[in-house]
Amino acid sequence: ILAVLGTLHFSEIFPLYLIRQDFGRYMSCAVIFADAVAILIFLSGYANGTKMRMSGNLIYDFFMGSVLNPRLPGGVDVKMFAEIRNSWVLLFILTLSCAAEQYRVDGSVSINMWFMILAHFLYVNSCQKGEECIVTTWDIYFEKFGWMLIFWNLAGVPFVYCFQSLFIQTVTPLGTYPWYVWAFLFPFLVTCYAIFDIINAQKNRFRMMRQGVDMKIIRRKTFPQMPWSFIENPRTLVSEDGKLELFADGFYRYARKLHYTVDMCMSLMWGLSCAACNFIPFFYFFFFFSHLTHRQKRDDERCHKKYGKLWEKYTALVPYKFIPYVY
């Protein structure tokens, strides 16, 4: 993708800054397209008899969806494609287009913009190189593909999460910090990303191993592979009847939602990259904070219902939610 984008941009067949210049049109098309896809997939569940877990409330069912994993001819999982191949890739392209427009107008790319390019590159590369881990996540294996996921993956993620890149290019092209602030922000971003990557890999590769997934898939050598991403013989908690098992090793020994914490830290740094006292760059952080804290509460309730005394044993072993030895 990068090779194609670079060829189109530098050959001036389709310079990337054109995307930024027509941002409003692309966003409008994405919104209309996402709504149309949501309607089509919702109706397909009734047409081909694949609808499931319907509540009987039309608005709620449309929001949550009628089908789990709709597929295109050839077995392509539409939900997986939308979440991994569309949303984050398009977000990265939008950030590159903002950088290209900044270079066209100002003759240079600011360190603020380079920070956002790195931040979004780490995210999109994490999704691409670790897509085998996505299959075991809640969104893929349980959540139905309704308007909520369709709209967010086709329009919400790329066109909302790029606010910082737009803000830097439009409002604060020259705004920056002293060098020592960047000397802190760049390493902190990479550190948070590394922890985020390792924790998610540990959890999802444990699930894959327990489900009998081929070790060649679990131990993929896509770049970059973080150390400790796979624990060969993890410490677990097992129910008395042996039917339930909880992962209690790696970073999960220290806090139950540490990956949420570093994810929120990264979102906060996205806002800080704008070097401006304005709510818009921090919208993503406040949205994400409310979303993840609510999800943590929901996950705790769901796990307590599913695992019962085993979950109580785990929470006694790991009492901290977000920050080890603090909270």
PDB file of C-alpha atoms in Angstrom, residues 23-24 26-28 30-31 86-88 90-92 94-95 98 116 120 147-148 150-168 267 270-271 274 279-288 291:
ATOM      1  CA  PHE A  23     -11.726  15.724   3.117  1.00  0.00           C
ATOM      2  CA  GLY A  24     -15.347  16.833   3.550  1.00  0.00           C
ATOM      3  CA  TYR A  26     -14.709  11.858   1.265  1.00  0.00           C
ATOM      4  CA  MET A  27     -16.186  11.937   4.764  1.00  0.00           C
ATOM      5  CA  SER A  28     -19.690  12.522   3.411  1.00  0.00           C
ATOM      6  CA  ALA A  30     -18.015   7.387   3.808  1.00  0.00           C
ATOM      7  CA  VAL A  31     -21.031   8.232   5.988  1.00  0.00           C
ATOM      8  CA  ASN A  86     -10.276  -0.538   5.924  1.00  0.00           C
ATOM      9  CA  SER A  87     -10.521   1.553   9.087  1.00  0.00           C
ATOM     10  CA  TRP A  88      -6.914   1.826  10.240  1.00  0.00           C
ATOM     11  CA  LEU A  90      -7.668   4.660   5.713  1.00  0.00           C
ATOM     12  CA  LEU A  91      -6.813   6.544   8.919  1.00  0.00           C
ATOM     13  CA  PHE A  92      -3.105   6.304   8.115  1.00  0.00           C
ATOM     14  CA  LEU A  94      -5.655  10.487   5.839  1.00  0.00           C
ATOM     15  CA  THR A  95      -2.781  11.409   8.152  1.00  0.00           C
ATOM     16  CA  CYS A  98      -2.483  15.974   5.971  1.00  0.00           C
ATOM     17  CA  MET A 116       1.045  11.610  14.442  1.00  0.00           C
ATOM     18  CA  HIS A 120      -0.942   6.025  13.376  1.00  0.00           C
ATOM     19  CA  TRP A 147     -24.705  -0.287  12.188  1.00  0.00           C
ATOM     20  CA  MET A 148     -22.567   0.289  15.290  1.00  0.00           C
ATOM     21  CA  ILE A 150     -20.156  -0.907  10.292  1.00  0.00           C
ATOM     22  CA  PHE A 151     -20.434   2.867  10.667  1.00  0.00           C
ATOM     23  CA  TRP A 152     -17.526   3.065  13.087  1.00  0.00           C
ATOM     24  CA  ASN A 153     -15.172   1.007  10.913  1.00  0.00           C
ATOM     25  CA  LEU A 154     -16.128   2.527   7.562  1.00  0.00           C
ATOM     26  CA  ALA A 155     -16.516   6.148   8.658  1.00  0.00           C
ATOM     27  CA  GLY A 156     -15.961   6.761  12.374  1.00  0.00           C
ATOM     28  CA  VAL A 157     -12.443   5.451  12.959  1.00  0.00           C
ATOM     29  CA  PRO A 158     -10.710   7.002   9.930  1.00  0.00           C
ATOM     30  CA  PHE A 159     -12.545  10.328   9.858  1.00  0.00           C
ATOM     31  CA  VAL A 160     -12.709  10.981  13.622  1.00  0.00           C
ATOM     32  CA  TYR A 161      -9.390   9.580  14.778  1.00  0.00           C
ATOM     33  CA  CYS A 162      -7.538  11.829  12.299  1.00  0.00           C
ATOM     34  CA  PHE A 163      -8.716  15.006  14.063  1.00  0.00           C
ATOM     35  CA  GLN A 164      -5.229  15.639  15.459  1.00  0.00           C
ATOM     36  CA  SER A 165      -3.599  15.431  12.034  1.00  0.00           C
ATOM     37  CA  LEU A 166      -6.201  17.819  10.620  1.00  0.00           C
ATOM     38  CA  PHE A 167      -5.771  20.191  13.558  1.00  0.00           C
ATOM     39  CA  ILE A 168      -1.984  20.265  13.217  1.00  0.00           C
ATOM     40  CA  SER A 267      -4.786   8.716  22.888  1.00  0.00           C
ATOM     41  CA  TRP A 270      -2.319  12.253  20.238  1.00  0.00           C
ATOM     42  CA  GLY A 271      -4.062  15.267  21.712  1.00  0.00           C
ATOM     43  CA  CYS A 274      -1.247  19.468  18.699  1.00  0.00           C
ATOM     44  CA  PHE A 279     -10.887  20.561  23.213  1.00  0.00           C
ATOM     45  CA  ILE A 280     -10.926  19.240  19.629  1.00  0.00           C
ATOM     46  CA  PRO A 281      -7.524  17.459  19.727  1.00  0.00           C
ATOM     47  CA  PHE A 282      -8.547  15.787  22.989  1.00  0.00           C
ATOM     48  CA  PHE A 283     -12.001  14.665  21.858  1.00  0.00           C
ATOM     49  CA  TYR A 284     -10.620  11.232  21.026  1.00  0.00           C
ATOM     50  CA  PHE A 285      -9.060  10.891  24.485  1.00  0.00           C
ATOM     51  CA  PHE A 286     -12.259  11.795  26.366  1.00  0.00           C
ATOM     52  CA  PHE A 287     -14.353   9.590  24.098  1.00  0.00           C
ATOM     53  CA  PHE A 288     -11.898   6.712  24.519  1.00  0.00           C
ATOM     54  CA  HIS A 291     -15.606   4.026  26.300  1.00  0.00           C
TER      55      HIS A 291
END
